[in-house]
Structures are given as structure tokens and as C-alpha cells.
Tab-separated table of C-alpha atoms and ligand atoms in Angstrom:
chain	number	residue	atom	x	y	z
O	1	MET	CA	-18.796	-15.447	-3.668
O	2	ALA	CA	-16.966	-17.995	-1.419
O	3	PHE	CA	-13.536	-18.762	-1.647
O	4	ASP	CA	-12.365	-21.963	-2.156
O	5	PHE	CA	-8.228	-21.745	-2.117
O	6	THR	CA	-6.203	-23.913	-4.377
O	7	ASP	CA	-3.681	-25.955	-2.803
O	8	GLU	CA	-0.937	-24.130	-3.963
O	9	GLN	CA	-2.679	-20.566	-2.559
O	10	THR	CA	-3.237	-22.606	0.997
O	11	ALA	CA	0.569	-23.551	0.893
O	12	VAL	CA	1.824	-20.237	0.162
O	13	ARG	CA	-0.627	-18.870	2.788
O	14	GLU	CA	0.941	-21.470	5.239
O	15	THR	CA	4.714	-20.338	4.362
O	16	ALA	CA	3.888	-16.570	4.634
O	17	ARG	CA	2.076	-17.176	8.034
O	18	ARG	CA	4.922	-19.207	9.652
O	19	PHE	CA	7.480	-16.735	8.435
O	20	ALA	CA	5.345	-13.784	9.471
O	21	ARG	CA	4.636	-15.116	13.120
O	22	GLU	CA	8.273	-16.290	13.803
O	23	LYS	CA	10.490	-14.104	11.874
O	24	VAL	CA	8.385	-10.470	11.280
O	25	GLN	CA	5.868	-10.331	14.337
O	26	PRO	CA	8.543	-10.120	17.163
O	27	GLY	CA	10.366	-6.920	15.661
O	28	TYR	CA	7.350	-4.701	14.909
O	29	GLN	CA	7.705	-2.332	17.598
O	30	ALA	CA	11.590	-2.266	17.362
O	31	ARG	CA	11.228	-1.340	13.691
O	32	GLU	CA	9.275	1.842	14.351
O	33	ARG	CA	12.186	2.790	16.665
O	34	GLU	CA	14.700	2.036	14.225
O	35	GLY	CA	12.879	3.798	10.976
O	36	LYS	CA	13.506	1.171	8.689
O	37	ILE	CA	13.097	-2.266	7.277
O	38	ASP	CA	16.079	-4.391	7.697
O	39	ARG	CA	17.041	-5.179	3.889
O	40	ALA	CA	17.763	-8.950	5.266
O	41	LEU	CA	14.243	-9.699	6.241
O	42	ILE	CA	13.235	-8.281	2.735
O	43	ARG	CA	15.667	-10.714	0.878
O	44	ASP	CA	14.557	-13.602	3.307
O	45	MET	CA	10.997	-12.994	2.009
O	46	GLY	CA	12.245	-12.854	-1.673
O	47	ALA	CA	13.941	-16.002	-1.021
O	48	LEU	CA	10.569	-17.878	0.004
O	49	GLY	CA	8.737	-16.360	-3.169
O	50	LEU	CA	6.671	-13.775	-0.757
O	51	ILE	CA	7.133	-10.840	-2.675
O	52	ALA	CA	5.049	-10.249	-5.812
O	53	PRO	CA	5.007	-13.615	-6.705
O	54	GLU	CA	2.105	-12.795	-9.559
O	55	LEU	CA	4.475	-11.288	-11.831
O	56	PRO	CA	5.253	-13.205	-14.939
O	57	GLU	CA	7.608	-16.158	-15.142
O	58	ASN	CA	9.589	-14.407	-18.172
O	59	LEU	CA	10.233	-11.351	-16.059
O	60	GLY	CA	11.546	-12.969	-13.160
O	61	GLY	CA	8.108	-13.681	-11.226
O	62	LEU	CA	6.768	-16.816	-10.349
O	63	GLY	CA	3.305	-16.379	-12.599
O	64	LEU	CA	1.069	-17.238	-9.316
O	65	SER	CA	-2.467	-15.689	-8.783
O	66	SER	CA	-3.105	-12.217	-7.731
O	67	LEU	CA	-5.315	-13.524	-5.015
O	68	THR	CA	-2.256	-15.592	-3.951
O	69	SER	CA	-0.584	-12.168	-3.263
O	70	GLY	CA	-3.526	-10.903	-1.195
O	71	LEU	CA	-2.964	-13.806	1.090
O	72	ILE	CA	0.596	-12.962	1.588
O	73	ALA	CA	-0.041	-9.449	2.356
O	74	GLU	CA	-2.613	-10.276	4.646
O	75	GLU	CA	-0.389	-12.343	6.568
O	76	ILE	CA	2.489	-10.060	6.708
O	77	GLY	CA	0.164	-7.516	7.604
O	78	TYR	CA	-0.933	-9.455	10.658
O	79	ALA	CA	2.621	-9.694	12.016
O	80	ASP	CA	3.712	-5.890	10.986
O	81	LEU	CA	1.728	-4.022	8.258
O	82	ASN	CA	5.074	-1.907	7.700
O	83	VAL	CA	6.633	-4.603	6.424
O	84	ALA	CA	3.655	-5.670	4.170
O	85	TYR	CA	4.552	-2.207	2.508
O	86	MET	CA	7.115	-4.494	0.683
O	87	GLN	CA	4.325	-6.845	-0.832
O	88	ILE	CA	2.310	-3.648	-1.754
O	89	LEU	CA	4.964	-1.492	-3.500
O	90	SER	CA	6.564	-4.408	-5.203
O	91	SER	CA	3.419	-5.713	-6.624
O	92	LEU	CA	2.360	-2.359	-7.856
O	93	ASN	CA	5.519	-1.298	-9.154
O	94	GLY	CA	6.418	-4.855	-10.533
O	95	ALA	CA	2.932	-4.844	-12.426
O	96	ILE	CA	3.752	-1.189	-13.762
O	97	LEU	CA	7.271	-2.199	-14.924
O	98	ALA	CA	5.835	-5.707	-16.238
O	99	ARG	CA	3.150	-3.780	-18.623
O	100	HIS	CA	5.229	-0.677	-19.511
O	101	ALA	CA	9.060	-0.868	-19.425
O	102	SER	CA	11.335	-2.140	-22.121
O	103	PRO	CA	11.697	-6.074	-21.668
O	104	ASP	CA	15.498	-5.478	-20.583
O	105	LEU	CA	14.588	-2.700	-17.964
O	106	GLY	CA	11.458	-4.671	-16.685
O	107	ARG	CA	13.422	-7.915	-16.365
O	108	GLU	CA	16.383	-6.551	-14.505
O	109	TRP	CA	14.541	-4.622	-12.021
O	110	ILE	CA	11.510	-7.214	-11.642
O	111	THR	CA	14.243	-9.750	-11.064
O	112	ARG	CA	15.677	-7.736	-8.235
O	113	LEU	CA	12.026	-6.968	-6.603
O	114	VAL	CA	11.028	-10.526	-6.501
O	115	ALA	CA	14.198	-11.573	-4.896
O	116	GLY	CA	13.835	-8.823	-2.307
O	117	GLU	CA	17.015	-7.149	-3.605
O	118	ALA	CA	15.710	-3.889	-4.375
O	119	VAL	CA	13.074	-1.349	-3.179
O	120	VAL	CA	11.134	0.687	-5.658
O	121	ALA	CA	9.238	3.631	-4.346
O	122	ILE	CA	6.453	5.530	-6.402
O	123	ALA	CA	6.033	9.248	-6.640
O	124	LEU	CA	2.898	10.737	-7.820
O	125	THR	CA	1.958	13.349	-5.128
O	126	GLU	CA	3.314	17.012	-5.024
O	127	PRO	CA	3.291	19.631	-2.386
O	128	ARG	CA	0.118	21.383	-3.757
O	129	GLY	CA	-1.776	18.148	-3.638
O	130	GLY	CA	-2.272	14.609	-3.901
O	131	SER	CA	-6.112	13.966	-4.730
O	132	ASP	CA	-6.111	15.987	-8.129
O	133	ALA	CA	-2.946	14.147	-9.061
O	134	ALA	CA	-3.378	14.576	-12.739
O	135	HIS	CA	-2.540	18.271	-12.366
O	136	LEU	CA	1.136	17.814	-11.169
O	137	ALA	CA	3.767	19.994	-12.085
O	138	LEU	CA	7.185	18.292	-11.885
O	139	SER	CA	8.596	18.536	-15.574
O	140	ALA	CA	10.474	16.104	-17.506
O	141	ARG	CA	11.943	18.049	-20.658
O	142	ARG	CA	13.268	15.980	-23.454
O	143	ASP	CA	16.882	16.356	-24.682
O	144	GLY	CA	18.044	14.081	-27.268
O	145	ASP	CA	17.893	10.669	-25.983
O	146	ARG	CA	17.374	11.590	-22.258
O	147	TYR	CA	14.688	13.639	-20.215
O	148	VAL	CA	15.717	15.981	-17.630
O	149	LEU	CA	13.629	16.237	-14.513
O	150	ARG	CA	13.161	19.264	-12.447
O	151	GLY	CA	10.456	19.788	-9.500
O	152	GLU	CA	9.413	18.101	-6.163
O	153	LYS	CA	7.599	15.056	-4.947
O	154	SER	CA	6.154	15.066	-1.404
O	155	SER	CA	4.743	12.143	0.871
O	156	ILE	CA	6.774	9.441	-0.852
O	157	SER	CA	6.838	6.042	1.091
O	158	MET	CA	10.157	4.824	1.512
O	159	ALA	CA	11.889	7.351	-0.637
O	160	ASP	CA	14.961	7.391	1.610
O	161	GLN	CA	15.335	3.459	1.486
O	162	ALA	CA	14.384	3.022	-2.047
O	163	ASP	CA	16.850	2.080	-4.816
O	164	ALA	CA	14.763	3.384	-7.584
O	165	THR	CA	11.396	5.373	-8.012
O	166	ILE	CA	8.859	5.470	-10.544
O	167	VAL	CA	8.115	9.142	-11.209
O	168	PHE	CA	5.175	10.823	-12.792
O	169	ALA	CA	6.380	13.895	-14.776
O	170	ARG	CA	4.897	16.640	-17.112
O	171	THR	CA	6.137	15.880	-20.468
O	172	GLY	CA	3.370	18.039	-22.367
O	173	ARG	CA	1.660	21.562	-21.204
O	174	ALA	CA	-0.162	22.225	-17.949
O	175	GLU	CA	-3.434	22.365	-20.190
O	176	GLU	CA	-3.269	18.760	-21.259
O	177	GLY	CA	-3.981	17.703	-17.494
O	178	ALA	CA	-3.578	13.857	-17.275
O	179	ARG	CA	-2.870	13.591	-21.185
O	180	GLY	CA	0.517	15.453	-20.675
O	181	VAL	CA	1.805	13.006	-18.130
O	182	SER	CA	4.909	10.509	-18.616
O	183	ALA	CA	6.313	8.005	-16.061
O	184	PHE	CA	9.996	7.492	-15.678
O	185	LEU	CA	12.020	4.566	-13.557
O	186	VAL	CA	14.549	6.970	-11.831
O	187	PRO	CA	17.241	5.458	-9.913
O	188	MET	CA	17.885	7.260	-6.444
O	189	GLN	CA	21.619	7.600	-6.724
O	190	SER	CA	21.159	9.881	-9.908
O	191	PRO	CA	23.051	13.325	-9.342
O	192	GLY	CA	20.660	15.977	-8.482
O	193	ILE	CA	18.332	14.184	-6.160
O	194	ALA	CA	17.857	14.848	-2.595
O	195	VAL	CA	15.342	13.595	-0.071
O	196	THR	CA	14.102	14.773	3.266
O	197	ARG	CA	12.041	12.581	5.578
O	198	PHE	CA	8.880	14.099	7.402
O	199	ASP	CA	8.307	13.374	11.133
O	200	ASP	CA	5.281	11.145	10.859
O	201	LEU	CA	2.566	9.854	13.337
O	202	GLY	CA	2.963	6.134	12.262
O	203	SER	CA	4.674	3.930	9.724
O	204	ARG	CA	7.803	5.162	10.848
O	205	ALA	CA	9.581	2.062	9.734
O	206	ILE	CA	8.304	3.282	6.235
O	207	GLY	CA	8.807	6.904	6.279
O	208	ARG	CA	7.450	9.433	4.047
O	209	CYS	CA	9.850	11.799	2.359
O	210	SER	CA	9.779	14.603	-0.190
O	211	ILE	CA	12.265	14.212	-3.455
O	212	PHE	CA	13.627	17.449	-4.881
O	213	PHE	CA	14.839	16.794	-8.331
O	214	ASP	CA	17.539	19.428	-9.511
O	215	ASP	CA	17.968	18.742	-13.194
O	216	VAL	CA	18.125	14.985	-12.823
O	217	VAL	CA	18.954	13.131	-16.188
O	218	VAL	CA	17.261	10.015	-16.968
O	219	PRO	CA	17.844	7.877	-20.183
O	220	ALA	CA	14.905	7.774	-22.559
O	221	THR	CA	15.005	4.202	-22.196
O	222	HIS	CA	13.623	4.587	-18.335
O	223	ARG	CA	10.407	6.007	-19.794
O	224	LEU	CA	7.066	3.833	-18.963
O	225	ALA	CA	4.649	3.630	-21.425
O	226	ASP	CA	4.206	6.080	-24.018
O	227	GLU	CA	5.057	10.029	-23.929
O	228	GLY	CA	1.948	11.571	-22.627
O	229	ALA	CA	0.455	8.276	-21.585
O	230	GLY	CA	1.707	7.783	-17.877
O	231	PHE	CA	-1.353	8.939	-16.207
O	232	VAL	CA	-3.771	7.273	-18.067
O	233	GLN	CA	-2.018	3.833	-18.612
O	234	VAL	CA	-0.022	3.458	-15.546
O	235	MET	CA	-2.495	4.636	-13.167
O	236	GLN	CA	-4.604	1.322	-13.732
O	237	GLY	CA	-1.957	-0.540	-11.714
O	238	PHE	CA	-3.466	1.042	-8.480
O	239	ASP	CA	-6.598	-0.885	-8.674
O	240	PHE	CA	-4.273	-3.983	-7.637
O	241	SER	CA	-2.726	-2.327	-4.677
O	242	ARG	CA	-5.990	-0.856	-3.385
O	243	ALA	CA	-7.130	-4.249	-2.718
O	244	LEU	CA	-3.786	-5.372	-1.537
O	245	ILE	CA	-3.708	-2.515	0.795
O	246	GLY	CA	-7.318	-3.606	2.269
O	247	LEU	CA	-5.879	-7.012	3.058
O	248	GLN	CA	-2.642	-5.445	4.709
O	249	VAL	CA	-4.488	-3.391	7.060
O	250	LEU	CA	-7.170	-6.206	7.996
O	251	GLY	CA	-4.552	-8.564	8.817
O	252	ALA	CA	-3.393	-5.832	11.229
O	253	ALA	CA	-6.832	-5.661	12.679
O	254	GLN	CA	-7.216	-9.370	12.905
O	255	ALA	CA	-4.235	-9.419	15.071
O	256	SER	CA	-5.436	-7.165	17.510
O	257	LEU	CA	-8.836	-8.981	17.620
O	258	ASP	CA	-7.124	-12.403	18.252
O	259	GLU	CA	-5.147	-10.498	20.970
O	260	SER	CA	-8.330	-9.120	22.499
O	261	TRP	CA	-10.355	-12.278	22.719
O	262	ALA	CA	-7.416	-13.785	24.540
O	263	TYR	CA	-7.301	-10.906	27.138
O	264	ALA	CA	-11.035	-10.814	27.547
O	265	HIS	CA	-10.473	-14.528	28.577
O	266	GLN	CA	-7.488	-13.700	30.950
O	267	ARG	CA	-8.520	-10.546	32.492
O	268	GLU	CA	-10.994	-10.767	35.249
O	269	ALA	CA	-13.335	-7.942	37.046
O	270	PHE	CA	-16.036	-8.312	39.575
O	271	GLY	CA	-14.505	-11.802	39.973
O	272	ALA	CA	-15.173	-13.259	36.568
O	273	PRO	CA	-13.283	-12.809	33.080
O	274	ILE	CA	-14.494	-9.658	31.458
O	275	ALA	CA	-15.492	-11.811	28.566
O	276	ARG	CA	-18.542	-12.849	30.665
O	277	ASN	CA	-19.942	-9.216	29.797
O	278	GLN	CA	-21.525	-8.251	26.290
O	279	GLY	CA	-20.170	-4.817	26.498
O	280	VAL	CA	-16.849	-6.383	26.144
O	281	THR	CA	-17.632	-9.402	23.599
O	282	PHE	CA	-20.159	-7.524	21.379
O	283	PRO	CA	-17.902	-4.849	20.020
O	284	LEU	CA	-15.297	-7.552	19.209
O	285	ALA	CA	-17.976	-9.559	17.379
O	286	GLU	CA	-18.722	-6.753	15.574
O	287	GLY	CA	-15.190	-6.177	14.542
O	288	GLU	CA	-14.999	-9.736	13.362
O	289	THR	CA	-17.956	-9.400	11.376
O	290	LEU	CA	-16.648	-6.177	9.724
O	291	VAL	CA	-13.378	-7.650	8.969
O	292	ALA	CA	-14.803	-10.931	7.689
O	293	ALA	CA	-17.042	-8.870	5.322
O	294	ALA	CA	-14.183	-6.465	4.085
O	295	ARG	CA	-11.833	-9.358	3.660
O	296	GLN	CA	-14.526	-11.041	1.333
O	297	LEU	CA	-14.681	-7.882	-0.649
O	298	CYS	CA	-10.783	-7.723	-1.323
O	299	TYR	CA	-10.564	-11.393	-2.092
O	300	HIS	CA	-13.368	-11.090	-4.381
O	301	THR	CA	-11.710	-7.822	-6.161
O	302	LEU	CA	-8.471	-9.861	-6.609
O	303	SER	CA	-10.161	-12.845	-8.090
O	304	LEU	CA	-11.907	-10.395	-10.513
O	305	ARG	CA	-8.296	-9.393	-11.512
O	306	ASP	CA	-7.374	-12.925	-12.211
O	307	ALA	CA	-10.328	-13.467	-14.232
O	308	GLY	CA	-9.335	-10.359	-16.236
O	309	LYS	CA	-12.433	-8.625	-15.324
O	310	PRO	CA	-13.140	-5.092	-14.510
O	311	HIS	CA	-12.601	-4.186	-10.929
O	312	THR	CA	-11.956	-0.518	-10.523
O	313	ALA	CA	-14.826	0.198	-8.223
O	314	GLU	CA	-14.622	-2.828	-6.324
O	315	ALA	CA	-10.794	-1.949	-5.886
O	316	ALA	CA	-11.802	1.485	-4.299
O	317	MET	CA	-14.415	-0.038	-2.148
O	318	CYS	CA	-11.559	-2.261	-0.548
O	319	LYS	CA	-9.445	1.079	-0.205
O	320	TRP	CA	-12.030	3.054	1.755
O	321	LEU	CA	-13.681	0.523	3.692
O	322	ALA	CA	-10.736	-1.621	5.044
O	323	PRO	CA	-8.555	0.944	6.608
O	324	LYS	CA	-11.603	2.670	8.125
O	325	THR	CA	-12.776	-0.970	9.506
O	326	ALA	CA	-9.266	-1.712	10.756
O	327	VAL	CA	-8.754	1.645	12.352
O	328	ASP	CA	-12.238	1.542	14.121
O	329	VAL	CA	-11.734	-2.288	15.314
O	330	ILE	CA	-8.448	-1.370	16.536
O	331	HIS	CA	-9.398	1.279	18.630
O	332	GLN	CA	-12.024	-0.783	20.062
O	333	CYS	CA	-9.342	-3.635	20.853
O	334	LEU	CA	-7.473	-1.041	22.485
O	335	LEU	CA	-10.149	-0.131	24.893
O	336	VAL	CA	-10.670	-3.686	25.653
O	337	HIS	CA	-7.425	-3.930	27.148
O	338	GLY	CA	-8.163	-0.940	29.417
O	339	HIS	CA	-5.150	1.030	30.743
O	340	TYR	CA	-2.848	-1.304	29.507
O	341	GLY	CA	-3.952	-0.746	26.153
O	342	TYR	CA	-3.038	2.889	26.397
O	343	SER	CA	0.615	1.949	27.062
O	344	LEU	CA	3.099	2.340	24.257
O	345	ASP	CA	4.262	-1.111	25.453
O	346	LEU	CA	1.287	-2.908	23.764
O	347	PRO	CA	1.109	-2.882	19.592
O	348	HIS	CA	-2.553	-1.558	19.241
O	349	GLN	CA	-1.583	2.034	19.475
O	350	GLN	CA	0.946	1.677	17.091
O	351	ARG	CA	-1.239	-0.408	14.633
O	352	MET	CA	-3.829	2.305	14.856
O	353	ARG	CA	-1.300	5.170	14.119
O	354	ASP	CA	0.130	3.021	11.373
O	355	VAL	CA	-3.530	1.935	9.568
O	356	MET	CA	-4.407	5.700	9.695
O	357	GLY	CA	-1.701	6.573	7.119
O	358	LEU	CA	-3.321	4.182	4.818
O	359	GLU	CA	-6.778	6.184	5.136
O	360	ILE	CA	-5.057	8.965	3.255
O	361	GLY	CA	-2.115	7.020	1.408
O	362	ASP	CA	-2.847	5.751	-2.384
O	363	GLY	CA	-6.078	8.047	-2.004
O	364	THR	CA	-8.404	9.126	0.501
O	365	ALA	CA	-12.074	7.737	1.356
O	366	GLN	CA	-13.394	10.673	-0.446
O	367	ILE	CA	-11.504	9.957	-3.797
O	368	MET	CA	-12.294	6.225	-3.617
O	369	LYS	CA	-16.191	7.351	-3.374
O	370	LEU	CA	-15.674	9.614	-6.489
O	371	ILE	CA	-14.105	6.658	-8.182
O	372	ILE	CA	-16.912	4.283	-7.342
O	373	ALA	CA	-19.180	7.326	-8.397
O	374	ARG	CA	-17.683	7.748	-11.707
O	375	GLU	CA	-17.890	3.884	-12.337
O	376	LYS	CA	-21.234	3.679	-11.445
O	377	ALA	CA	-22.795	7.171	-12.779
O	378	GLY	CA	-20.000	8.037	-15.657
O	379	ARG	CA	-17.807	10.923	-15.888
O	380	VAL	CA	-20.456	13.529	-14.699
O	381	ALA	CA	-19.736	12.557	-11.329
O	382	VAL	CA	-16.091	13.803	-11.492
O	383	GLN	CA	-16.051	16.601	-13.837
O	384	TYR	CA	-14.974	20.073	-12.355
O	385	ASP	CA	-14.420	23.308	-14.108
O	386	LYS	CA	-11.400	25.368	-13.008
O	387	GLY	CA	-13.144	26.835	-10.145
O	388	GLY	CA	-13.631	23.543	-8.556
O	389	LYS	CA	-17.369	23.467	-9.143
O	390	LYS	CA	-19.348	20.857	-11.080
N	401	FAD	C1	1.150	6.912	4.995
N	401	FAD	C2	0.938	7.679	3.477
N	401	FAD	C3	1.872	7.328	2.383
N	401	FAD	C4	1.821	7.832	1.159
N	401	FAD	N1	2.688	7.287	0.095
N	401	FAD	C5	2.748	7.905	-1.009
N	401	FAD	C6	3.558	7.386	-1.954
N	401	FAD	O1	4.144	6.427	-1.659
N	401	FAD	N2	3.413	7.950	-3.118
N	401	FAD	C7	2.740	9.046	-3.302
N	401	FAD	O2	2.844	9.549	-4.732
N	401	FAD	N3	1.716	9.855	-2.463
N	401	FAD	C8	1.926	8.932	-1.129
N	401	FAD	N4	1.394	9.678	-0.250
N	401	FAD	C9	0.077	10.694	-0.506
N	401	FAD	C10	-1.318	10.670	-0.680
N	401	FAD	O3	-1.445	9.775	-2.031
N	401	FAD	C11	-1.887	11.561	-0.691
N	401	FAD	O4	-1.992	12.444	0.669
N	401	FAD	C12	-3.365	11.730	-0.984
N	401	FAD	O5	-3.559	11.438	-2.114
N	401	FAD	C13	-4.287	12.914	-0.692
N	401	FAD	O6	-3.426	13.976	-1.189
N	401	FAD	P1	-3.204	15.410	-0.229
N	401	FAD	O7	-2.727	15.042	1.069
N	401	FAD	O8	-2.545	16.322	-0.892
N	401	FAD	O9	-4.583	15.869	0.084
N	401	FAD	P2	-5.404	16.908	-0.701
N	401	FAD	O10	-5.673	16.505	-2.113
N	401	FAD	O11	-5.300	18.323	-0.599
N	401	FAD	O12	-6.866	16.831	0.055
N	401	FAD	C14	-7.107	17.317	1.347
N	401	FAD	C15	-8.961	16.648	1.669
N	401	FAD	O13	-9.726	17.124	0.941
N	401	FAD	C16	-10.330	15.942	0.483
N	401	FAD	N5	-10.690	16.280	-1.014
N	401	FAD	C17	-9.955	16.485	-2.191
N	401	FAD	N6	-10.549	16.607	-3.411
N	401	FAD	C18	-11.922	16.253	-2.913
N	401	FAD	C19	-13.072	16.143	-3.876
N	401	FAD	N7	-12.974	16.301	-5.182
N	401	FAD	N8	-14.133	15.689	-3.153
N	401	FAD	C20	-13.756	15.536	-1.710
N	401	FAD	N9	-13.008	15.625	-1.087
N	401	FAD	C21	-11.886	16.008	-1.717
N	401	FAD	C22	-9.173	14.781	0.696
N	401	FAD	O14	-10.008	13.703	0.426
N	401	FAD	C23	-8.806	15.208	2.056
N	401	FAD	O15	-9.471	14.745	2.632
N	401	FAD	C24	0.953	8.884	0.780
N	401	FAD	C25	0.388	9.644	1.982
N	401	FAD	C26	0.281	9.039	3.246
N	401	FAD	C27	-0.373	9.504	4.436
């Protein structure tokens, strides 16, 4: 499918590109040292309409297409893929709130998200495992018109910068699996919450944390979707974020490619620019090809979403192919820069470390392939007995 962007999409992309190159890109490496995303920058993106513009207008969004949101994630990802977490998290969590929160709660938080005035994290993974996400243990006990949350979430992006977190918790019995899980919007200032940050290989401006819930009280009005339907209904939002993550990391790979072509022109060896060697240009040409192909897959997936068509398998394809492609391409770009590429002064090593996190976050390649297999072959492809055997 060829993409002929509308005038509106082209204009939004231009705005995102200008903002990204002028305001975001220069601080990419400094943000890693600071270990956070500056709130003023997030507010600036919100003021320009660059955060989750696809959310419905009646809830504070701009009502634009999912594809438009993808174009923004790609442009911000080109400049700093960590800042683009704001696009991904806000679109994912905004969609969940728009569909499953009460209108008052949804409007309050979506308005703040879109304006860049609030950061909302999402907490599914627990210490015992993330791939088998439905078998989570954190409990939510109903107590009149409130729930009491107890347990631990692990590996949660931005938990120590977030104003609230969407938390998946068990309201039913363990044997119920996915059917006994509910989702809640939990303000991070709630008494009983303790957050500890991990010491990570990359994306240090985002930070991954564990969150302890020691009898944290949440009003029943903060439950998202029906009780016990949190997993089945709310998880559908991940089809959206997976295509956006694809564009976020492909943007980063494109930045390394662009810098590598320029370097190959300028750097000389054996009396000529290194670009004269096909050993230099062919790996870059292959990188351009793979990035272009993965990008089209992401655009296609988002356009399926915009058309209201199924896109679960396509989203899973984006989520495993794009981060793997980006890591491989950025690695190759680092090598093109010779010994300079190995220095911490150049951004390629940071991009590679940052993108690697998204080979795992939001589901690994193996789990994405399981999803694709389930879509093609049916549940027989994913049914396990208690011993883990099919
Ligand atoms: C940068 C980053 C950001 C993250 N952000 C968040 C966040 O914001 N919120 C959140 O909830 N979580 C987040 N996570 C956690 C992430 O979703 C999990 O790490 C991921 O789902 C894998 O779970 P796990 O680490 O427990 O690995 P495990 O589930 O223990 O799996 C370990 C390995 O076994 C493989 N494996 C497991 N089951 C199968 C199977 N059936 N077939 C084949 N292979 C299998 C996996 O692919 C993996 O390679 C983040 C992780 C990272 C790295």
C-alpha cells in the first residue's frame, strides 16, 4: 500500500520535525545524564498538539488519525527516542482511558495528558514474569466503594516521573487467569506507594522502576472497564502502541543512517572518501531498505486501525521487526564511524542501548511471534498446560 499523506498529516509532521530537530535532538545525550524528561519540554510538545492528537475531541483530544500520531512518534524518535516515550505512553494510556474510564475521570486525565501536563505510566509486569502477563498476583480487594491494592509491579517505565499509573491487579481467583484481572488508574501520590529505580543499560532518561503497593486505597470510580475484564478488554490498546513503538525506533535508526551517509562522504581512507567502498555503502543501503520496509508495515498497521479493521497480527509484526531492524542498522552505523563510533561522544551507542530496551519492553519478539501464530493458527498455537507444555 502506498501512503499519500493528507495535507493535515504533512503539516503535523513538519511541525513535529521542526520541533524535534530544534528543541529535542540537541539534548539527547544530556537527558541520559540527567535521568529524566524535562516537564517544560513535555508541555511544549503538548502546546503544539504533538501528544496523542488522535484522542477524541470531546475528551480533550484533537480527533486526528492514528497514522498522524505515528508520524509524530517517528519524528520525535529521530531526535530522541526517549522523549518519544511521551507519545507512546500517552497514546496507549489515553486510548485506555477514553474507552474504559468514566467520562469524568477520562476527560480529566486525557485533557492533562494531551496538554503535556501529566505523565501516566502503565504497570502490568511483576517480578515473577512479564510474558505470561495474565498470571499476575498483585491483589485488589474490594472494600465498599473502594479497592485496596497490595503487591509489587516491576520494570515500569517512568514510574518515578509519573503522576498516575494504570495498574493491572487481580480481583478474582488465581485460577481464573486473565478473567480475574481488573485495571485501575492509581495516582502516584497515594499513601502506601514506594518506587525504586533500576540501574539500566539504556533509556536512563525514562527509567524503569519497581512499585510496591502496601494497602494502597483506590476509589472504585478509578476502575477501568468491568471488574474482571481488565486484561481482556484493556489489553487491546497494545495493538496501537506496538505500531507506534515501531516508528519510534525506526526514527532513531534513520537518524544514525543519515549521519552515516554524511560521514561516509566526509571521511577519507586510501586517498578517497570511504563512500567509494561498497563495503561501506552496501550495509547502509541494506539498512535504508530494511528501515523503509518496516516503516511501511507500521504505516499500514496504523491505517488499518484508522479504518477500524483488525490489525493485531500486523501490530505484533511491527513490534518485533522494527526494534530488531533498528538495533542491527544502528550497530552497522556505529561501525561505519570507525573508532569515533565507539566513543560515548557520538550518539550511536546510546541509540543502540536505548532501542534494545524496546526489543523487550511491551513484549519480546517471541511473544509477538506467538501472537502472530495465534492470529493465523488459532488458540492451539498458544495453549499451554500447567507444566508449560502444549
Ligand atoms: C525498556 C523496558 C521498558 C519496559 N516498560 C514496561 C512498562 O512500562 N510496564 C510494564 O508493565 N512492563 C514493562 N517492561 C517489562 C516488559 O514488558 C517485560 O520485560 C517483557 O514482557 C518480558 O517479561 P520478562 O522480562 O519477565 O521475561 P520472561 O517472561 O521471564 O521471559 C524471559 C525470556 O523467555 C522468553 N519466553 C517466555 N515465554 C515464552 C514462550 N511461551 N515462548 C517463547 N519464548 C518465551 C521471552 O521472550 C524472554 O526472552 C519493560 C521492559 C523493558 C526492558
